XYZ file of C-alpha atoms in Angstrom:
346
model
C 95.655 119.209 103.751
C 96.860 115.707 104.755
C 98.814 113.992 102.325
C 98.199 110.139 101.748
C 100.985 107.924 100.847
C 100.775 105.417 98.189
C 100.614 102.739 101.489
C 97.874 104.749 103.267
C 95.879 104.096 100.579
C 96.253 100.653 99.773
C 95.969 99.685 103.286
C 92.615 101.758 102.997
C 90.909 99.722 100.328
C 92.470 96.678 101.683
C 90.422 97.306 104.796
C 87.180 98.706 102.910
C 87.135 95.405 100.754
C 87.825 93.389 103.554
C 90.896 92.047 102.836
C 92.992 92.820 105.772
C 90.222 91.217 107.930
C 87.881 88.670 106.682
C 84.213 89.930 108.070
C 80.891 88.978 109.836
C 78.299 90.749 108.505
C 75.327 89.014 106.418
C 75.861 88.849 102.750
C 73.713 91.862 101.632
C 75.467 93.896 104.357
C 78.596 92.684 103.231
C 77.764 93.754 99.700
C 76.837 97.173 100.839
C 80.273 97.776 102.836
C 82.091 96.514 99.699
C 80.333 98.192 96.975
C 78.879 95.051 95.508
C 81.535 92.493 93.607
C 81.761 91.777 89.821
C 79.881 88.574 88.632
C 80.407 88.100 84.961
C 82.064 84.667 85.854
C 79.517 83.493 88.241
C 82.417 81.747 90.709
C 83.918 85.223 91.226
C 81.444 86.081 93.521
C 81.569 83.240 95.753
C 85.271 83.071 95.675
C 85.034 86.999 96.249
C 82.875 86.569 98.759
C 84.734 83.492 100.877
C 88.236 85.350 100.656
C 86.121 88.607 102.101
C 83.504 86.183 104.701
C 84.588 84.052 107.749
C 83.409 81.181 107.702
C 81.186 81.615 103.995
C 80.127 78.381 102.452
C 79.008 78.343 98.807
C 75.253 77.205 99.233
C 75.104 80.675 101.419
C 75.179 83.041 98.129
C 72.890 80.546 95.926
C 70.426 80.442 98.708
C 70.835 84.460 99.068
C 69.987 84.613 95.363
C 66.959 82.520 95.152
C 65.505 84.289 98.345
C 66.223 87.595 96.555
C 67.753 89.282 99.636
C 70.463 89.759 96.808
C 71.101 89.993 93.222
C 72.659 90.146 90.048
C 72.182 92.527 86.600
C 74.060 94.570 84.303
C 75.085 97.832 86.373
C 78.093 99.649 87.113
C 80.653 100.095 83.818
C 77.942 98.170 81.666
C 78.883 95.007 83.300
C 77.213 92.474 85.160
C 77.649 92.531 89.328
C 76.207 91.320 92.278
C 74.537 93.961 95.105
C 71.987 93.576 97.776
C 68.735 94.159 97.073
C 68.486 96.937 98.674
C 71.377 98.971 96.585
C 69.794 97.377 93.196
C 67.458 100.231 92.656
C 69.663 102.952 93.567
C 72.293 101.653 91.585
C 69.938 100.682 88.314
C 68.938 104.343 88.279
C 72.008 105.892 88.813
C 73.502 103.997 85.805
C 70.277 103.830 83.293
C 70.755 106.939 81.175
C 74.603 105.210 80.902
C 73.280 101.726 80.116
C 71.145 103.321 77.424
C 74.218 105.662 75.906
C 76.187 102.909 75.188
C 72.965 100.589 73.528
C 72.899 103.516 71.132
C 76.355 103.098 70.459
C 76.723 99.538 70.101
C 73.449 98.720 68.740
C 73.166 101.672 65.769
C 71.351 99.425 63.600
C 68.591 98.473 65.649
C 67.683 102.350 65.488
C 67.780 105.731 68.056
C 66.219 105.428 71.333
C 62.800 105.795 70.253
C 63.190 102.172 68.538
C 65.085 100.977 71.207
C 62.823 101.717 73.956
C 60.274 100.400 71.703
C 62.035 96.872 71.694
C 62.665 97.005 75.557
C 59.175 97.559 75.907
C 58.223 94.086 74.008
C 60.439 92.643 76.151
C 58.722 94.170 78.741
C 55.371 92.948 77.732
C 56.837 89.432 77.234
C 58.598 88.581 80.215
C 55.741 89.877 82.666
C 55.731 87.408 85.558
C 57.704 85.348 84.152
C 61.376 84.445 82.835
C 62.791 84.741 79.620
C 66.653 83.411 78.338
C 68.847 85.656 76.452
C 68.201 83.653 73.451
C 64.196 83.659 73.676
C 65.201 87.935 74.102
C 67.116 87.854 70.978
C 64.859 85.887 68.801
C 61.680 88.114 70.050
C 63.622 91.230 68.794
C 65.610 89.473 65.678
C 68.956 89.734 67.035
C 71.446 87.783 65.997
C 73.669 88.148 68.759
C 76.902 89.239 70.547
C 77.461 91.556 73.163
C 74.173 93.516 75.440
C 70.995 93.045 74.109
C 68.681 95.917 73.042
C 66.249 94.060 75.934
C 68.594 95.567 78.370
C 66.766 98.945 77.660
C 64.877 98.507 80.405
C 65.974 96.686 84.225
C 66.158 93.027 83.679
C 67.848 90.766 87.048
C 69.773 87.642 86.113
C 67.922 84.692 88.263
C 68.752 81.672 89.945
C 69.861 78.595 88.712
C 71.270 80.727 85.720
C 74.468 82.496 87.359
C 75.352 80.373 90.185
C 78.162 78.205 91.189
C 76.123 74.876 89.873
C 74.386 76.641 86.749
C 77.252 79.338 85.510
C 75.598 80.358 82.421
C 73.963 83.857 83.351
C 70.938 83.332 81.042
C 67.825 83.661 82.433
C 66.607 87.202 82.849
C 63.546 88.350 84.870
C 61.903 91.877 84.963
C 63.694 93.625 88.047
C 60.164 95.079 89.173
C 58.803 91.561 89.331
C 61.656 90.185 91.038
C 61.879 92.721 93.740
C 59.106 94.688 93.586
C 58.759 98.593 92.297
C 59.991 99.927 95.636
C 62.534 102.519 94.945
C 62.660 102.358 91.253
C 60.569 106.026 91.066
C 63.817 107.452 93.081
C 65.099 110.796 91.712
C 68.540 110.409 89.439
C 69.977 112.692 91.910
C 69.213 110.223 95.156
C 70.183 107.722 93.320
C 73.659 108.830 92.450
C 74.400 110.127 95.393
C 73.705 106.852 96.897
C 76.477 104.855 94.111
C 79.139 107.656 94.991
C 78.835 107.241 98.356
C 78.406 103.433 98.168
C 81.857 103.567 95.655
C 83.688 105.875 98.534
C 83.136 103.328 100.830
C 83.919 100.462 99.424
C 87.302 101.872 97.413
C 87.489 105.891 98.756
C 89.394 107.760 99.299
C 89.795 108.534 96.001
C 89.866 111.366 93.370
C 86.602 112.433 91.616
C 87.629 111.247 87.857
C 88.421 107.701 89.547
C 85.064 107.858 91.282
C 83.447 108.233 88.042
C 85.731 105.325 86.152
C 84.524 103.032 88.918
C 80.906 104.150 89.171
C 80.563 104.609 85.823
C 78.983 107.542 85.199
C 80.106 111.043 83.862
C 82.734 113.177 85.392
C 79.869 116.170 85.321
C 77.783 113.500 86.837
C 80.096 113.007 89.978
C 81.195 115.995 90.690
C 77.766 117.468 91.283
C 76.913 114.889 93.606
C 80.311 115.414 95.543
C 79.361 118.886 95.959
C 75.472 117.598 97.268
C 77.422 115.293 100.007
C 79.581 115.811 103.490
C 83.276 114.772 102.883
C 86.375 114.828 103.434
C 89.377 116.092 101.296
C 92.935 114.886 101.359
C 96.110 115.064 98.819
C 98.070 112.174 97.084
C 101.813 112.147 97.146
C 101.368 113.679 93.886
C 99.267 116.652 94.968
C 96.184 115.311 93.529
C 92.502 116.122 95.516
C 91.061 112.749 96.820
C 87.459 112.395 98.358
C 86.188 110.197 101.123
C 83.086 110.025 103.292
C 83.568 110.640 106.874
C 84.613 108.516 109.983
C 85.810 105.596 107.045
C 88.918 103.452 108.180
C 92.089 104.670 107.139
C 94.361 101.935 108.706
C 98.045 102.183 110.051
C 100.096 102.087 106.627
C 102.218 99.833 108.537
C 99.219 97.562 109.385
C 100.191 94.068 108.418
C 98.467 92.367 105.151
C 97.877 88.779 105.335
C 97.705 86.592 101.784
C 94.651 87.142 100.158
C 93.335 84.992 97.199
C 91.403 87.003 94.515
C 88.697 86.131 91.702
C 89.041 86.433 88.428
C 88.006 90.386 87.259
C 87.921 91.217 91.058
C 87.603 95.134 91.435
C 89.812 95.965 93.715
C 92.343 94.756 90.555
C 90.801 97.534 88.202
C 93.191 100.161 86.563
C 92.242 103.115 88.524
C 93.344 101.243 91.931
C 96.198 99.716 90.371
C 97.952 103.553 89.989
C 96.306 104.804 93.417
C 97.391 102.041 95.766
C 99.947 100.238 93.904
C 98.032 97.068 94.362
C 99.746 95.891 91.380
C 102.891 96.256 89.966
C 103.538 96.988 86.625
C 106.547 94.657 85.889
C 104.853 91.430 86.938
C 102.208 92.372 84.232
C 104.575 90.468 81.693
C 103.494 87.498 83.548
C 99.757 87.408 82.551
C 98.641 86.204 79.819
C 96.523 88.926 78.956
C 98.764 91.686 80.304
C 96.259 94.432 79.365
C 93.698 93.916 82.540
C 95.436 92.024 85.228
C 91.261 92.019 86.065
C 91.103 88.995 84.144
C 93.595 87.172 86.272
C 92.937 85.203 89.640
C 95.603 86.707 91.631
C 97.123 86.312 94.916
C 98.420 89.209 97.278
C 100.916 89.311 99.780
C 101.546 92.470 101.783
C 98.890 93.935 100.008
C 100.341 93.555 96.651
C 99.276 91.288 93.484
C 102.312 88.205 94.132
C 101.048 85.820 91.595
C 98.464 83.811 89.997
C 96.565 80.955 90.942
C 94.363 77.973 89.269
C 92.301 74.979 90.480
C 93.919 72.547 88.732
C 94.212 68.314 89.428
C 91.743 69.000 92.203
C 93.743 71.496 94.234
C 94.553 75.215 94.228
C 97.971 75.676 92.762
C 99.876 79.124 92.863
C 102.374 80.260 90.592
C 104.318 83.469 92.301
C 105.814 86.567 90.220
C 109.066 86.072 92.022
C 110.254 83.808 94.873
C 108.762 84.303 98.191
C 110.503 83.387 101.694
C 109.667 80.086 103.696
C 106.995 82.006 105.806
C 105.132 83.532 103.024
C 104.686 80.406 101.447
C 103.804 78.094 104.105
C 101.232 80.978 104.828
C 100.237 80.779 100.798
C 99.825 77.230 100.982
C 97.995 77.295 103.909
C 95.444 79.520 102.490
C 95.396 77.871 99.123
C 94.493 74.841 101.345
C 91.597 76.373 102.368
C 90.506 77.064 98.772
C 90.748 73.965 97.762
C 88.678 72.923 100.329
C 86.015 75.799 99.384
C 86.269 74.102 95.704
C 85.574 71.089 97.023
C-alpha cells in the first residue's frame, strides 16, 4: 500500500481547498469542490472565498445568497456553514438525527424529543412563508437564550441581509423548504451520507475514517458503513494508519511549491484533525495565539503550506504579525498579498 508522507498530504488539501491555486469555477461549484466553508463570522466566507477565487469581489457572495444559488444553516459539527444549494439537502439530512442528539443534550429542560419536535413544529407553523429572527424564535417557545435554539429541530436557512458582509448578525431564519423548495429533502439517510463523505473526501481526503467522521460530523458507525457503500482508494500514513480517498483526486508533487495564503478566522482547513495529518500547523507557534486551544479561531497566514502567523485589519490596512522572522522574499511576497486584502476590505 502506498505510504503518504506528512508533505503529500498537506500539499493534497492545499490543492483540494484551493490554496495552492486560486480557482475559476462559480461560487456554488466552488463550494462543492471545497466542501462548503464555515460561516459563523459572516466575513469568513468572503475572505475564504477571495483567498480560494480569482478575481472574487464581495458583492459576488451577497448577491449568490439573495438569489439562493447558495446558502447558509447550521450543518456539519452543529455549526453554522455556507454550501451550494444543491449540497444543502444532502448535507441537512445527513446531519439531522446529529443536530437533534445534541438539542437533547443541551436543551434537557425543554423536554425529550417528543416535546422538542413539538416546539420545532410551532416554529414550523409560524415561520411559513415568511421570516422569523432568533429572538421572535425564542420568545414563541419561552427561551431565554444562549446557544441553538430548540427551533433548530427542524431545517431553518439563515437569509440575506442577516449574515452578510454589510448585515453580520446571522439572525433571520427562514424555513429551508420555503427557501429552496422540498426537492431532495425526502432523500434516504443513506444517499445522503454518502453524498457528505464523499463531498468531505474531496474537499480534505485523503484521510482516515475517524477523521472523516470528526469533520463530517457524524458517527464513526455512521462513516464507516458508507465507506464500505462507495469506490475508493486506500493508502497508509507514515505512521501506518489506513487513509481513504475517492478516486482520480489530486495528490500534488510534495515538492509542489505553496504560495502565501491568507486565512479566515475558524477556516477548516485549520481544524484539529488536519492540524496532526498535514502538519498545517505547528504546535510551538500555538503559544502565540491568544486562544491557543483552536488555532480555528485565529486569522492565520501560511507560507509553504504552513500556519506563519496572524493577521488583522487594523488602521485601514491588513497588518501581519509572523511566528518567527521570515526572509526578504517571503515578506515582500506577504506584503504583497496582504496588499491585496486590504484592498478586498476596502
Amino acid at each position: 500500500m502506498t505510504v503518504l508522507t506528512e508533505r503529500h498530504l498537506n500539499r493534497a488539501l492545499l490543492a483540494r481547498q484551493q490554496l495552492l491555486e486560486r480557482g475559476t469555477a462559480s461560487l456554488p461549484k466552488t463550494l462543492e469542490r471545497i466542501g462548503g466553508i464555515q460561516a459563523q463570522y459572516a466575513p469568513s466566507m468572503y475572505i475564504g472565498l477571495w483567498t480560494r477565487l480569482e478575481g472574487f469581489e464581495r458583492d459576488q457572495l451577497t448577491r449568490a445568497l439573495e438569489r439562493r444559488t447558495v446558502v447558509q444553516g447550521t450543518l456539519l459539527r452543529i455549526t453554522i456553514h455556507l454550501v451550494s444549494a444543491a449540497d444543502w439537502w444532502p448535507f441537512a439530512v445527513a446531519v439531522r438525527e446529529e443536530r437533534r442528539k445534541y438539542l437533547l443534550r443541551a436543551h434537557k429542560d425543554h423536554g425529550d424529543a417528543r416535546k422538542q419536535a413539538a416546539s420545532g413544529r410551532k416554529i414550523r407553523k409560524r415561520i411559513a412563508g415568511t421570516t422569523m429572527t432568533q429572538a421572535e424564535m425564542r420568545e414563541l417557545l419561552g427561551e431565554s437564550g444562549g446557544g441553538l435554539s430548540t427551533a433548530t429541530w427542524f431545517d431553518l436557512v439563515r437569509v440575506p441581509p442577516s449574515g452578510t458582509w454589510e448585515r453580520r448578525r446571522a439572525d433571520i431564519h427562514a424555513a429551508a423548504e420555503d427557501w429552496l423548495g422540498r426537492d431532495g429533502s425526502d432523500m434516504s439517510v443513506d444517499d445522503a451520507v454518502d453524498h457528505l463523505v464523499r463531498s468531505t473526501l474531496r474537499g480534505f481526503g485523503p484521510m482516515g475514517a475517524p477523521e472523516v467522521a470528526s469533520f463530517a460530523g457524524l458517527t464513526k458507525p455512521t462513516v464507516d458503513a458508507s465507506l464500505k457503500r462507495l469506490d475508493l482508494r486506500r493508502f497508509e500514513d507514515e505512521q501506518g494508519k489506513e487513509l481513504v480517498d475517492l478516486l482520480r483526486q489530486p495528490l500534488p508533487d510534495p515538492d509542489t511549491p505553496a504560495p502565501v495564503r491568507f486565512l479566515p478566522m475558524w477556516d477548516a482547513t485549520m481544524l484539529l484533525p488536519a492540524i496532526k495529518r498535514t502538519g498545517i500547523f505547528r504546535e510551538p507557534h500555538r503559544q502565540a495565539l491568544a486562544n491557543s486551544s483552536y488555532p480555528q479561531a485565529s486569522p492565520l497566514f501560511l507560507v509553504d503550506g504552513v500556519a506563519a502567523g496572524v493577521w488583522q485589519f487594523k488602521d485601514g490596512r491588513v497588518q501581519v504579525d509572523p511566528f518567527e522572522k521570515l526572509d526578504r522574499a517571503t515578506m515582500r511576497e506577504l506584503r504583497d498579498e496582504a496588499d491585496r486584502l486590504t484592498d478586498f476590505h476596502s
